[in-house]
PDB file of C-alpha atoms in Angstrom:
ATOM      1  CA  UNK F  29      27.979 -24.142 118.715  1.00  0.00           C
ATOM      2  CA  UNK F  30      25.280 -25.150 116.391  1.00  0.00           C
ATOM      3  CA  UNK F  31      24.897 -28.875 116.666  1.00  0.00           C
ATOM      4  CA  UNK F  32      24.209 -30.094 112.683  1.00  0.00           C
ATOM      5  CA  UNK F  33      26.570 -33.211 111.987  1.00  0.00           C
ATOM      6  CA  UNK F  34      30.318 -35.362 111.826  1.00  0.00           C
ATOM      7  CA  UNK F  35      33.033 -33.579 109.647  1.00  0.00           C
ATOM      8  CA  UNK F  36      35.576 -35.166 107.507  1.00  0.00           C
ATOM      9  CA  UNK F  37      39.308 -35.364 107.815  1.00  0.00           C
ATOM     10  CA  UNK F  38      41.127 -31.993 108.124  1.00  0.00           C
ATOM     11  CA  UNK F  39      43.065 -33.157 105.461  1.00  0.00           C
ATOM     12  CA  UNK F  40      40.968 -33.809 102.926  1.00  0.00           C
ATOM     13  CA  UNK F  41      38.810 -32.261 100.498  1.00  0.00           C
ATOM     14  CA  UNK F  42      36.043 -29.861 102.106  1.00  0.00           C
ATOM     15  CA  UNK F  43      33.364 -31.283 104.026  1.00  0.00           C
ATOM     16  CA  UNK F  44      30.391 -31.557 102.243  1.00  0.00           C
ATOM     17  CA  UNK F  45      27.796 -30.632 105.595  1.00  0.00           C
ATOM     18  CA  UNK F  46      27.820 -28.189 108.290  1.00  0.00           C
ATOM     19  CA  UNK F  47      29.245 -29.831 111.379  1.00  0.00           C
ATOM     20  CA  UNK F  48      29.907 -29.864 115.521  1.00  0.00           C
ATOM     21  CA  UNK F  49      32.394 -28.063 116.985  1.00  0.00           C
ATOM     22  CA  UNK F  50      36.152 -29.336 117.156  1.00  0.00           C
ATOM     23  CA  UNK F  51      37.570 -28.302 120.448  1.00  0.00           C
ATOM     24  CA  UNK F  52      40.721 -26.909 121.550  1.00  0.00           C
ATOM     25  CA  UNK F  53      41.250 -30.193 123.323  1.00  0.00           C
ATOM     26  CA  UNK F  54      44.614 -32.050 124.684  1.00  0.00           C
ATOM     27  CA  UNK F  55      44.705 -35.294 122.688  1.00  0.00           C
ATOM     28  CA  UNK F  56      46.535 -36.657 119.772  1.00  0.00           C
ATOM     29  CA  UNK F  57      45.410 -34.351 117.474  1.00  0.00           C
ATOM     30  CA  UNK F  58      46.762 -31.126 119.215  1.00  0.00           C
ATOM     31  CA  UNK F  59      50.300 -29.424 119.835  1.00  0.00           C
ATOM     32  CA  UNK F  60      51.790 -31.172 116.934  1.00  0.00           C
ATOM     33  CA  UNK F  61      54.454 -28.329 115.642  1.00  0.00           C
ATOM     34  CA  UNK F  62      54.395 -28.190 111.999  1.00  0.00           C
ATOM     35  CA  UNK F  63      57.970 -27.829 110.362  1.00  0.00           C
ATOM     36  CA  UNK F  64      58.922 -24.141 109.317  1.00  0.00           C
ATOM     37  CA  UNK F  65      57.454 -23.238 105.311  1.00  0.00           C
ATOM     38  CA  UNK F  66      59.083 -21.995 102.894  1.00  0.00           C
ATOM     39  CA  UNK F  67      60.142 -18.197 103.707  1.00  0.00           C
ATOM     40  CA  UNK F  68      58.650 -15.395 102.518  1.00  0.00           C
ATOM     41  CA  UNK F  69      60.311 -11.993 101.502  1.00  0.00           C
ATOM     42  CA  UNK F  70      60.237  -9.730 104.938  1.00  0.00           C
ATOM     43  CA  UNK F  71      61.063  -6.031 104.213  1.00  0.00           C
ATOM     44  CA  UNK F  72      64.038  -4.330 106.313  1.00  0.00           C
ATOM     45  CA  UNK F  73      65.440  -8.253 107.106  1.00  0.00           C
ATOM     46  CA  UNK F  74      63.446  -9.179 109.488  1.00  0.00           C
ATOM     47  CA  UNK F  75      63.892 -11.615 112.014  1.00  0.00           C
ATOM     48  CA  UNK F  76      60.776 -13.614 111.425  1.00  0.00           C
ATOM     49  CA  UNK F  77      61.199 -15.811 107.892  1.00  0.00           C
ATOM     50  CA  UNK F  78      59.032 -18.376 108.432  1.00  0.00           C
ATOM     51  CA  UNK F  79      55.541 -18.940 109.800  1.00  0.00           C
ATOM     52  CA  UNK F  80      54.666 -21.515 111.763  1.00  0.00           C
ATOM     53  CA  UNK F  81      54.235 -22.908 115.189  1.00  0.00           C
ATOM     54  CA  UNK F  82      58.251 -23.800 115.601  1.00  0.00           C
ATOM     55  CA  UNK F  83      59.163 -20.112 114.832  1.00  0.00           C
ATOM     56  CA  UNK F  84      60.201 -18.230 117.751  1.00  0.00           C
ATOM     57  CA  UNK F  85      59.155 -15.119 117.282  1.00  0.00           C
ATOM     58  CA  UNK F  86      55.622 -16.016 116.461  1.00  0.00           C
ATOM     59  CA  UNK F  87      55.929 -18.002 119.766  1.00  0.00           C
ATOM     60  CA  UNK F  88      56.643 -14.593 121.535  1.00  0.00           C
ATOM     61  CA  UNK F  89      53.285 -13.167 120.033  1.00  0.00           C
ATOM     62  CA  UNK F  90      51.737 -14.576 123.388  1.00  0.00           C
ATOM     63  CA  UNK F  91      53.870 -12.489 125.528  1.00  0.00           C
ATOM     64  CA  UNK F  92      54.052  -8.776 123.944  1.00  0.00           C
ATOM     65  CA  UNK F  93      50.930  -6.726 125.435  1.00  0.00           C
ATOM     66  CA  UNK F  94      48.243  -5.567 123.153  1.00  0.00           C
ATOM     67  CA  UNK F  95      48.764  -2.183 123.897  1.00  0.00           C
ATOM     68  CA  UNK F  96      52.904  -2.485 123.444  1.00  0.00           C
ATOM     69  CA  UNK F  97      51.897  -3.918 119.869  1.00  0.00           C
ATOM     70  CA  UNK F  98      49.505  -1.201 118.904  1.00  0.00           C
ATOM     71  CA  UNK F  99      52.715   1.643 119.774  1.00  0.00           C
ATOM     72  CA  UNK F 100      55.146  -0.278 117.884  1.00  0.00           C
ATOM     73  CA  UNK F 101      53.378  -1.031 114.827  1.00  0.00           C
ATOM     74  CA  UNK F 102      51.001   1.186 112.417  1.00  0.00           C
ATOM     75  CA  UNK F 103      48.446   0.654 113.709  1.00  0.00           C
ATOM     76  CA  UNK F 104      44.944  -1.334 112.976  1.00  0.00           C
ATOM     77  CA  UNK F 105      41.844  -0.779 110.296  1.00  0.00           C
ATOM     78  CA  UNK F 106      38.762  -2.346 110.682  1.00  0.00           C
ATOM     79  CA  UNK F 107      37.451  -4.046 107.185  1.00  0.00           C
ATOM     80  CA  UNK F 108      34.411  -6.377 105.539  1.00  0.00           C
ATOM     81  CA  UNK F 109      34.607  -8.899 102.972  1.00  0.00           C
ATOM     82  CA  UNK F 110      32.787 -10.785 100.902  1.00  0.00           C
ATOM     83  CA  UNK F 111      33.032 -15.015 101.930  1.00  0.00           C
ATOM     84  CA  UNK F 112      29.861 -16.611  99.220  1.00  0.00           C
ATOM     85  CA  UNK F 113      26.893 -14.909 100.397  1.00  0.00           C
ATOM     86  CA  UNK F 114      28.543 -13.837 104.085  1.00  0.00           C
ATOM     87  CA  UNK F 115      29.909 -10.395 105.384  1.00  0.00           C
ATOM     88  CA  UNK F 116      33.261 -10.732 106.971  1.00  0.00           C
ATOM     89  CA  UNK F 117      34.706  -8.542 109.849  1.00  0.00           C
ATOM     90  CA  UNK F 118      37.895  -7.844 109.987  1.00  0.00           C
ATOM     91  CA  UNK F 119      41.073  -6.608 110.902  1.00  0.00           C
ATOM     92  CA  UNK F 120      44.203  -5.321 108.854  1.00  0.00           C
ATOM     93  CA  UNK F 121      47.298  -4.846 111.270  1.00  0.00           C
ATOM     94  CA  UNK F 122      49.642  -2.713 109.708  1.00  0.00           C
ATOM     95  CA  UNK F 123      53.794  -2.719 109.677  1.00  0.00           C
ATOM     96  CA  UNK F 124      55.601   0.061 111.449  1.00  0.00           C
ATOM     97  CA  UNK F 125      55.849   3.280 109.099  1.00  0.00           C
ATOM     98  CA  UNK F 126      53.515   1.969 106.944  1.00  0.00           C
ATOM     99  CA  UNK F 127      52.637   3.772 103.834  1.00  0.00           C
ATOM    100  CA  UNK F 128      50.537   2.475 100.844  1.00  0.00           C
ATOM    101  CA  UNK F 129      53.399   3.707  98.328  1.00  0.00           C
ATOM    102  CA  UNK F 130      54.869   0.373  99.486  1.00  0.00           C
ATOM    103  CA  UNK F 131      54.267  -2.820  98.770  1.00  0.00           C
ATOM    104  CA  UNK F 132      54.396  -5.930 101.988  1.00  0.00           C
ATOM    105  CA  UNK F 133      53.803  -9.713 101.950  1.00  0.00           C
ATOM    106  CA  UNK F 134      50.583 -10.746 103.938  1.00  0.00           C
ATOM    107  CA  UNK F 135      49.598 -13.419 105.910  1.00  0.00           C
ATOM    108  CA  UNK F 136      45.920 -14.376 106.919  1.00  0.00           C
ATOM    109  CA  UNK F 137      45.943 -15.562 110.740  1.00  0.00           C
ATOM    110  CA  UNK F 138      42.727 -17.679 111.390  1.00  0.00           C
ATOM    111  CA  UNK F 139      41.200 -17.906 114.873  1.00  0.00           C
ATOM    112  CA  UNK F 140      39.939 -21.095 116.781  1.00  0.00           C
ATOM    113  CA  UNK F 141      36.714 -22.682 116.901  1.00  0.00           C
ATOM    114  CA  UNK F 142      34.456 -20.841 119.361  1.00  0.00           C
ATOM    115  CA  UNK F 143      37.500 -17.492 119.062  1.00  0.00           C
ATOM    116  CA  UNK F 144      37.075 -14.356 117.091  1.00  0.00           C
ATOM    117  CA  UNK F 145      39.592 -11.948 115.970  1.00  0.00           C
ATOM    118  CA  UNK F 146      40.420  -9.925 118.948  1.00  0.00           C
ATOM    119  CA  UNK F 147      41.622 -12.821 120.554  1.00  0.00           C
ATOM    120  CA  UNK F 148      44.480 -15.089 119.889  1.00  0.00           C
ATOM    121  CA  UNK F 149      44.505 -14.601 116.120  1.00  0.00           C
ATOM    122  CA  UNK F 150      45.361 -10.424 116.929  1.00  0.00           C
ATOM    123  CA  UNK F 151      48.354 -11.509 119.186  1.00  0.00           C
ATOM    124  CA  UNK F 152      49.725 -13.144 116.201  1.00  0.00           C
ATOM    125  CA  UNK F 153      48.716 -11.093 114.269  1.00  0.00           C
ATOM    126  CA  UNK F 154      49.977  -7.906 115.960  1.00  0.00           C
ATOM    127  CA  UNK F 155      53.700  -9.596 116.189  1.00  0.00           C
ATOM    128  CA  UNK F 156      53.592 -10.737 112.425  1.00  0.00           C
ATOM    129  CA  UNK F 157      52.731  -6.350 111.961  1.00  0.00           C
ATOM    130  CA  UNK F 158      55.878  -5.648 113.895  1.00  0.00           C
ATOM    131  CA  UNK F 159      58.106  -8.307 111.815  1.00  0.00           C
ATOM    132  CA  UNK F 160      56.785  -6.448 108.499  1.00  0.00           C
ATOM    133  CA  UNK F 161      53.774  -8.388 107.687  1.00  0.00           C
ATOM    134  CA  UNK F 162      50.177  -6.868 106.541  1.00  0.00           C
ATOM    135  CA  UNK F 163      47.958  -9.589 108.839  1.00  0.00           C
ATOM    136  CA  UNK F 164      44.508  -9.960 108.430  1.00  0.00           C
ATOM    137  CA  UNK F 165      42.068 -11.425 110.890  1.00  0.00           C
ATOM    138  CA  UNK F 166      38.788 -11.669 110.865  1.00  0.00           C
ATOM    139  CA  UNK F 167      35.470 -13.373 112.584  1.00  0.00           C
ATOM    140  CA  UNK F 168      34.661 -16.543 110.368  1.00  0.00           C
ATOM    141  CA  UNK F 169      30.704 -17.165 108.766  1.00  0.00           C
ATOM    142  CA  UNK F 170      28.504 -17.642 111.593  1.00  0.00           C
ATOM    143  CA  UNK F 171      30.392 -16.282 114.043  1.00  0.00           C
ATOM    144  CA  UNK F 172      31.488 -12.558 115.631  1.00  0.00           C
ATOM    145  CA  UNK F 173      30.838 -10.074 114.626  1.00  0.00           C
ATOM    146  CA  UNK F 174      30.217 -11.702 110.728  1.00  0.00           C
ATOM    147  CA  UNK F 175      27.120 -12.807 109.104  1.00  0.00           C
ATOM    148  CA  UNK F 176      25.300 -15.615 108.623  1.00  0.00           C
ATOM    149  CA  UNK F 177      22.544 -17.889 110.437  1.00  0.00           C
ATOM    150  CA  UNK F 178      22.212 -19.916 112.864  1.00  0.00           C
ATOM    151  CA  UNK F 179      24.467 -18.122 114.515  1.00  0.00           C
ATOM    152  CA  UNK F 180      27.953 -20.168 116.279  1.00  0.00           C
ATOM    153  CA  UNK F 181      28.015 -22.648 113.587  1.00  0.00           C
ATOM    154  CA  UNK F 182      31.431 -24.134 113.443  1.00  0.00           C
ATOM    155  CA  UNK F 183      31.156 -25.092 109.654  1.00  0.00           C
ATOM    156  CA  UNK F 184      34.721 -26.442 108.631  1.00  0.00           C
ATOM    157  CA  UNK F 185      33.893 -26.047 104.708  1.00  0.00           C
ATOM    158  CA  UNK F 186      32.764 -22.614 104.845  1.00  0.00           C
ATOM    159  CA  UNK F 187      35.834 -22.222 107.539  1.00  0.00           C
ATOM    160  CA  UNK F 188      38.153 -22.980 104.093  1.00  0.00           C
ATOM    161  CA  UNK F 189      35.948 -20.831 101.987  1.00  0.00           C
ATOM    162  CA  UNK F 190      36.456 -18.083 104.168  1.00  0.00           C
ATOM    163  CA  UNK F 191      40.351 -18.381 104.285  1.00  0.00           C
ATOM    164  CA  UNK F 192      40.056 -18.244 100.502  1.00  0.00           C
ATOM    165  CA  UNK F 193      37.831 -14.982 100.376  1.00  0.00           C
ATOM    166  CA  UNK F 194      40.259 -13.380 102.978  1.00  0.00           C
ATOM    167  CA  UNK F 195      43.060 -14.008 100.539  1.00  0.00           C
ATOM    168  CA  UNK F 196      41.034 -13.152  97.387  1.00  0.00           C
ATOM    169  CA  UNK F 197      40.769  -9.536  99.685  1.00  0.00           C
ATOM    170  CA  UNK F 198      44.430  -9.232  99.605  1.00  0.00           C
ATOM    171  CA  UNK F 199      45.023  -9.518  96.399  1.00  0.00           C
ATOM    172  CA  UNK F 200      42.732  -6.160  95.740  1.00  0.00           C
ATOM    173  CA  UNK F 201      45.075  -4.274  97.991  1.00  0.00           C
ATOM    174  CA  UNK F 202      47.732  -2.219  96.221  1.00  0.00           C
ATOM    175  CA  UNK F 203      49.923  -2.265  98.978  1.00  0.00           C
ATOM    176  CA  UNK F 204      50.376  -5.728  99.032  1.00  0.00           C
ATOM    177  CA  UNK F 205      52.936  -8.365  97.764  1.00  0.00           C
ATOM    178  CA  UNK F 206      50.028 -10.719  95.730  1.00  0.00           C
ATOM    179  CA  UNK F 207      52.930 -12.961  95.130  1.00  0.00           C
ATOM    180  CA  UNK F 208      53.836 -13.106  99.121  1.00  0.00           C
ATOM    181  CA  UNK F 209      50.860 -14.545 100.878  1.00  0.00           C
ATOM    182  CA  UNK F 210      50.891 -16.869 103.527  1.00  0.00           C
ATOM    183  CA  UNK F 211      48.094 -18.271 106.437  1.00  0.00           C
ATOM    184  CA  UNK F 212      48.531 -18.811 110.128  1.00  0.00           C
ATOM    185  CA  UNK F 213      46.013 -20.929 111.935  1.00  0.00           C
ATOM    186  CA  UNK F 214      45.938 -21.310 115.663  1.00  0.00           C
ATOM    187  CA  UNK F 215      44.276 -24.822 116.969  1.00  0.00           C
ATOM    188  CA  UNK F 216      40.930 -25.559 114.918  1.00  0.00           C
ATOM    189  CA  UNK F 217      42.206 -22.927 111.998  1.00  0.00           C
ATOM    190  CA  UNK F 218      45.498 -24.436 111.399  1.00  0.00           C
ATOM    191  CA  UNK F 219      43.641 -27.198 110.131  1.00  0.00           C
ATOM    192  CA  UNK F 220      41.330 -24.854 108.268  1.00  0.00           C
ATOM    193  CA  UNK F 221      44.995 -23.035 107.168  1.00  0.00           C
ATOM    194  CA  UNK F 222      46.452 -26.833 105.682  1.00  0.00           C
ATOM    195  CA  UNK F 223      42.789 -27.117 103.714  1.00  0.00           C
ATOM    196  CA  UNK F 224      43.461 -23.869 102.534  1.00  0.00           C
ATOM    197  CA  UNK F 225      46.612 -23.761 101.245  1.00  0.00           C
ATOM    198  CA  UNK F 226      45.981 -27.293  99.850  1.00  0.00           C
ATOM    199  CA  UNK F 227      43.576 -25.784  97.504  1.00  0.00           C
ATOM    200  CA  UNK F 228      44.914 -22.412  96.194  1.00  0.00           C
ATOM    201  CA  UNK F 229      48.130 -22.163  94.994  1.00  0.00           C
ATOM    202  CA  UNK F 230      48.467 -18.349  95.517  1.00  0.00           C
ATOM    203  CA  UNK F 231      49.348 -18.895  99.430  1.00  0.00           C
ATOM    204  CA  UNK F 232      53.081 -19.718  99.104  1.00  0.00           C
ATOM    205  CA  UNK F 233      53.547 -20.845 102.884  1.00  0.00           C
ATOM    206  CA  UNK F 234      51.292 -22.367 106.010  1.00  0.00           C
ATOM    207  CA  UNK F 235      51.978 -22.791 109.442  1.00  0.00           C
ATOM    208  CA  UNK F 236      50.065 -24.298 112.472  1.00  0.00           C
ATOM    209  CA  UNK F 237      50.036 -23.039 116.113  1.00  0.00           C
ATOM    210  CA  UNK F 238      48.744 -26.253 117.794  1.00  0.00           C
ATOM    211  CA  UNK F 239      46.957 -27.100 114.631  1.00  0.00           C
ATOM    212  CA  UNK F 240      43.867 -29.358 115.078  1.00  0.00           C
ATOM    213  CA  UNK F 241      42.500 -32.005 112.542  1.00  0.00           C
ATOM    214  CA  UNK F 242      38.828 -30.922 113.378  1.00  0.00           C
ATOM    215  CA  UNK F 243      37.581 -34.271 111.799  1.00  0.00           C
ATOM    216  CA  UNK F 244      39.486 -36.546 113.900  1.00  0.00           C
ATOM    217  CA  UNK F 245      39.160 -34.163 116.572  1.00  0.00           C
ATOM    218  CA  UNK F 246      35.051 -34.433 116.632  1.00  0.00           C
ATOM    219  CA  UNK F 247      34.907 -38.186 115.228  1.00  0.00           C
ATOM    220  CA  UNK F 248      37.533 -39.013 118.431  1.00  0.00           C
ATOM    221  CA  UNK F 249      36.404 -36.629 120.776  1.00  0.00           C
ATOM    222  CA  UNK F 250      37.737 -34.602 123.474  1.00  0.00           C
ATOM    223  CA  UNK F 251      39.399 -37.190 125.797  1.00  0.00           C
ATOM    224  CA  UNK F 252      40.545 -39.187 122.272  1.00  0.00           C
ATOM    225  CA  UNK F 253      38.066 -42.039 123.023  1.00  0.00           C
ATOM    226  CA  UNK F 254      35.029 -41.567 121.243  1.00  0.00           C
ATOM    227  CA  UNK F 255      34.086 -45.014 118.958  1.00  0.00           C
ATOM    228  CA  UNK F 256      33.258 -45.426 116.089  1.00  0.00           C
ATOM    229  CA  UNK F 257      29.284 -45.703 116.953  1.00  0.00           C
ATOM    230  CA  UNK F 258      29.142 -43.311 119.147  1.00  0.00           C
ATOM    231  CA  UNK F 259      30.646 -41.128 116.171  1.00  0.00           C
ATOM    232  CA  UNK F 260      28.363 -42.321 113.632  1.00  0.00           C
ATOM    233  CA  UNK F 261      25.286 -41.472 116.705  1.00  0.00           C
ATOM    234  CA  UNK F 262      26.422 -37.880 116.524  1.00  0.00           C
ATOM    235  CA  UNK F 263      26.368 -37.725 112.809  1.00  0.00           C
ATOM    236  CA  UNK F 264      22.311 -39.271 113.373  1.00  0.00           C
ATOM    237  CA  UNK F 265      21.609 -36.513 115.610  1.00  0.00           C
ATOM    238  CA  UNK F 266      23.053 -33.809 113.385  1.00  0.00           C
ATOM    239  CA  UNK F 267      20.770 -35.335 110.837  1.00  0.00           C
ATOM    240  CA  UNK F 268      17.432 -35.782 112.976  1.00  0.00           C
ATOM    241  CA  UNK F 269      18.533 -31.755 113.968  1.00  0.00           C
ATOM    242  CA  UNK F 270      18.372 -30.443 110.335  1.00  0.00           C
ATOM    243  CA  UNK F 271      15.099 -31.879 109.873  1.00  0.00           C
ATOM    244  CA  UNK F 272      13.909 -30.938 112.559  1.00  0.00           C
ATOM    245  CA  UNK F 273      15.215 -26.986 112.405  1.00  0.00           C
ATOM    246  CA  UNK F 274      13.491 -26.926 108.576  1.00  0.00           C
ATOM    247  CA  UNK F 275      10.679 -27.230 109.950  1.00  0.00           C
ATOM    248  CA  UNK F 276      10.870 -24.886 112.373  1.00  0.00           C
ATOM    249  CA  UNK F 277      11.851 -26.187 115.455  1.00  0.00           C
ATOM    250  CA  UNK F 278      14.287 -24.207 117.680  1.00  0.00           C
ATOM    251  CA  UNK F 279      18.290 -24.348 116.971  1.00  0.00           C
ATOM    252  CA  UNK F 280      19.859 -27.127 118.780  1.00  0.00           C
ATOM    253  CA  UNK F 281      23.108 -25.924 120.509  1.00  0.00           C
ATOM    254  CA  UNK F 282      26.279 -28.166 122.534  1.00  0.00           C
ATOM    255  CA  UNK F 283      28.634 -26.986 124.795  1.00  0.00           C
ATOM    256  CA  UNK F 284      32.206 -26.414 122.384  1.00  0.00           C
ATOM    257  CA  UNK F 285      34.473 -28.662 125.431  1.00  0.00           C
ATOM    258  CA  UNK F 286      33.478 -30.137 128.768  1.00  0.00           C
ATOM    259  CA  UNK F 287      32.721 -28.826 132.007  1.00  0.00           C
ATOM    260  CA  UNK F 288      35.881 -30.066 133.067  1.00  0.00           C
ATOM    261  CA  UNK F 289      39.220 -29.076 130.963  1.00  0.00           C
ATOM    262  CA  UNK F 290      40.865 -32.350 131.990  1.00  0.00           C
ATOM    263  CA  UNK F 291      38.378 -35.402 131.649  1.00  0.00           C
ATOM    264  CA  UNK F 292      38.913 -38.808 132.367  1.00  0.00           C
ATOM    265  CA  UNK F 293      41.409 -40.724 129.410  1.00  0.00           C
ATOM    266  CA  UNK F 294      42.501 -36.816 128.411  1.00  0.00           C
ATOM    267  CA  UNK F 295      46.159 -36.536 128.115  1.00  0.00           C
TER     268      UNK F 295
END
């Protein structure tokens, strides 16, 4: 990841600068279940009414196959979107007997920091497509197979941005429920997700698969002992960086996590 500065809180209002990665990492920040949200409409009464990490079903996601998912359901289409002055990649996964007569609630499932959309993000959102759901994933700005330079920026306000252009998308499809949208984010993105649907009234529920707050996550650090200087040193060298990269030095990258997954002080 593109090394340009400290975030703010994953809770707050967007972060005003570009910033260093948030990892997947095992402190206080991570596998906090969010509660179940408010339930959305599911056509044929399905199972699945809520999204969010304590639902079981989206729990399962991990163990159905890719290829069981892609027999069961529709099937897949591959899409772009607009996000500001980015091309988005993407992926619609599609209900069982899907036909465009019909109209289906949505949900946007967001990927981790340093994942793209044919990773985690299409398990859930291959088992949302068999519960009824339209799911969208897609590679966020920066990353993937999406636009934008320098490329593996993990930018947490354009993160939010894109979550609101993916749902902006959904709303110009006629065979979805505009009134039925919800987001999924997995780690990093179910911070992203809370931002999100913070901000925009027009996603009715959220839910958070090991949801990260990417702010305290970078300020803190992996092992959830960074201090407070050492924090404000990284925000100096993201600083010194974009100076530096303006005039036309070479892109400064970090490693997303350590070497080692389980560093000293990591719990």
């Amino acid at each position: 990841m593109s090394l340009r500065g400290v975030v703010g809180d994953a809770t707050s209002r967007p972060w005003p600068c570009s910033a260093t990665p948030g990892p997947e990492r095992r402190g206080s920040n991570c596998n906090r279940r969010s509660r179940p949200a408010r339930p959305l409409a599911t056509p044929a009464g399905a199972k699945c009414k809520y999204i969010g990490a304590a639902c079981e079903c989206l729990e399962a996601a991990t163990a159905v196959t890719l290829r069981g998912t892609q027999t069961r359901s529709h099937g897949m289409q591959s899409i772009t979107f607009r996000s500001g002055p980015y091309t988005l990649a993407g992926n619609l996964h599609l209900p069982g007997n899907f036909t465009e007569s019909r109209k289906y609630p949505a949900i946007v499932a967001v990927h981790p920091a340093g994942g793209v959309k044919e990773q985690v993000a299409r398990l859930y959102a291959s088992k949302l497509a068999l519960e009824g759901f339209v799911a969208l994933t897609y590679d966020a700005s920066f990353q993937g197979e999406s636009s934008g330079e320098p490329r593996y920026i993990e930018d947490p306000s354009a993160r939010v941005e894109d979550i609101l252009a993916a749902v902006d998308h959904l709303t110009t499809l006629p065979f979805v429920q505009s009134e039925h949208l919800g987001v999924l984010g997995i780690c990093a993105g179910g911070g992203y997700a809370i931002n999100a649907a913070m901000m925009d009234s027009r996603l009715k529920a959220v839910g958070g698969v090991s949801a990260v707050n990417i702010g305290a996550s970078v300020r803190l650090g992996w092992a959830g002992t960074t201090s407070p200087a050492q924090a404000l040193g990284l925000r100096d060298a993201g600083s010194t960086r974009r100076t530096a990269e303006h005039r036309g030095e070479d892109i400064a990258y970090m490693p997303l996590a350590p070497a080692s997954p389980d560093p000293p002080g990591a719990q």
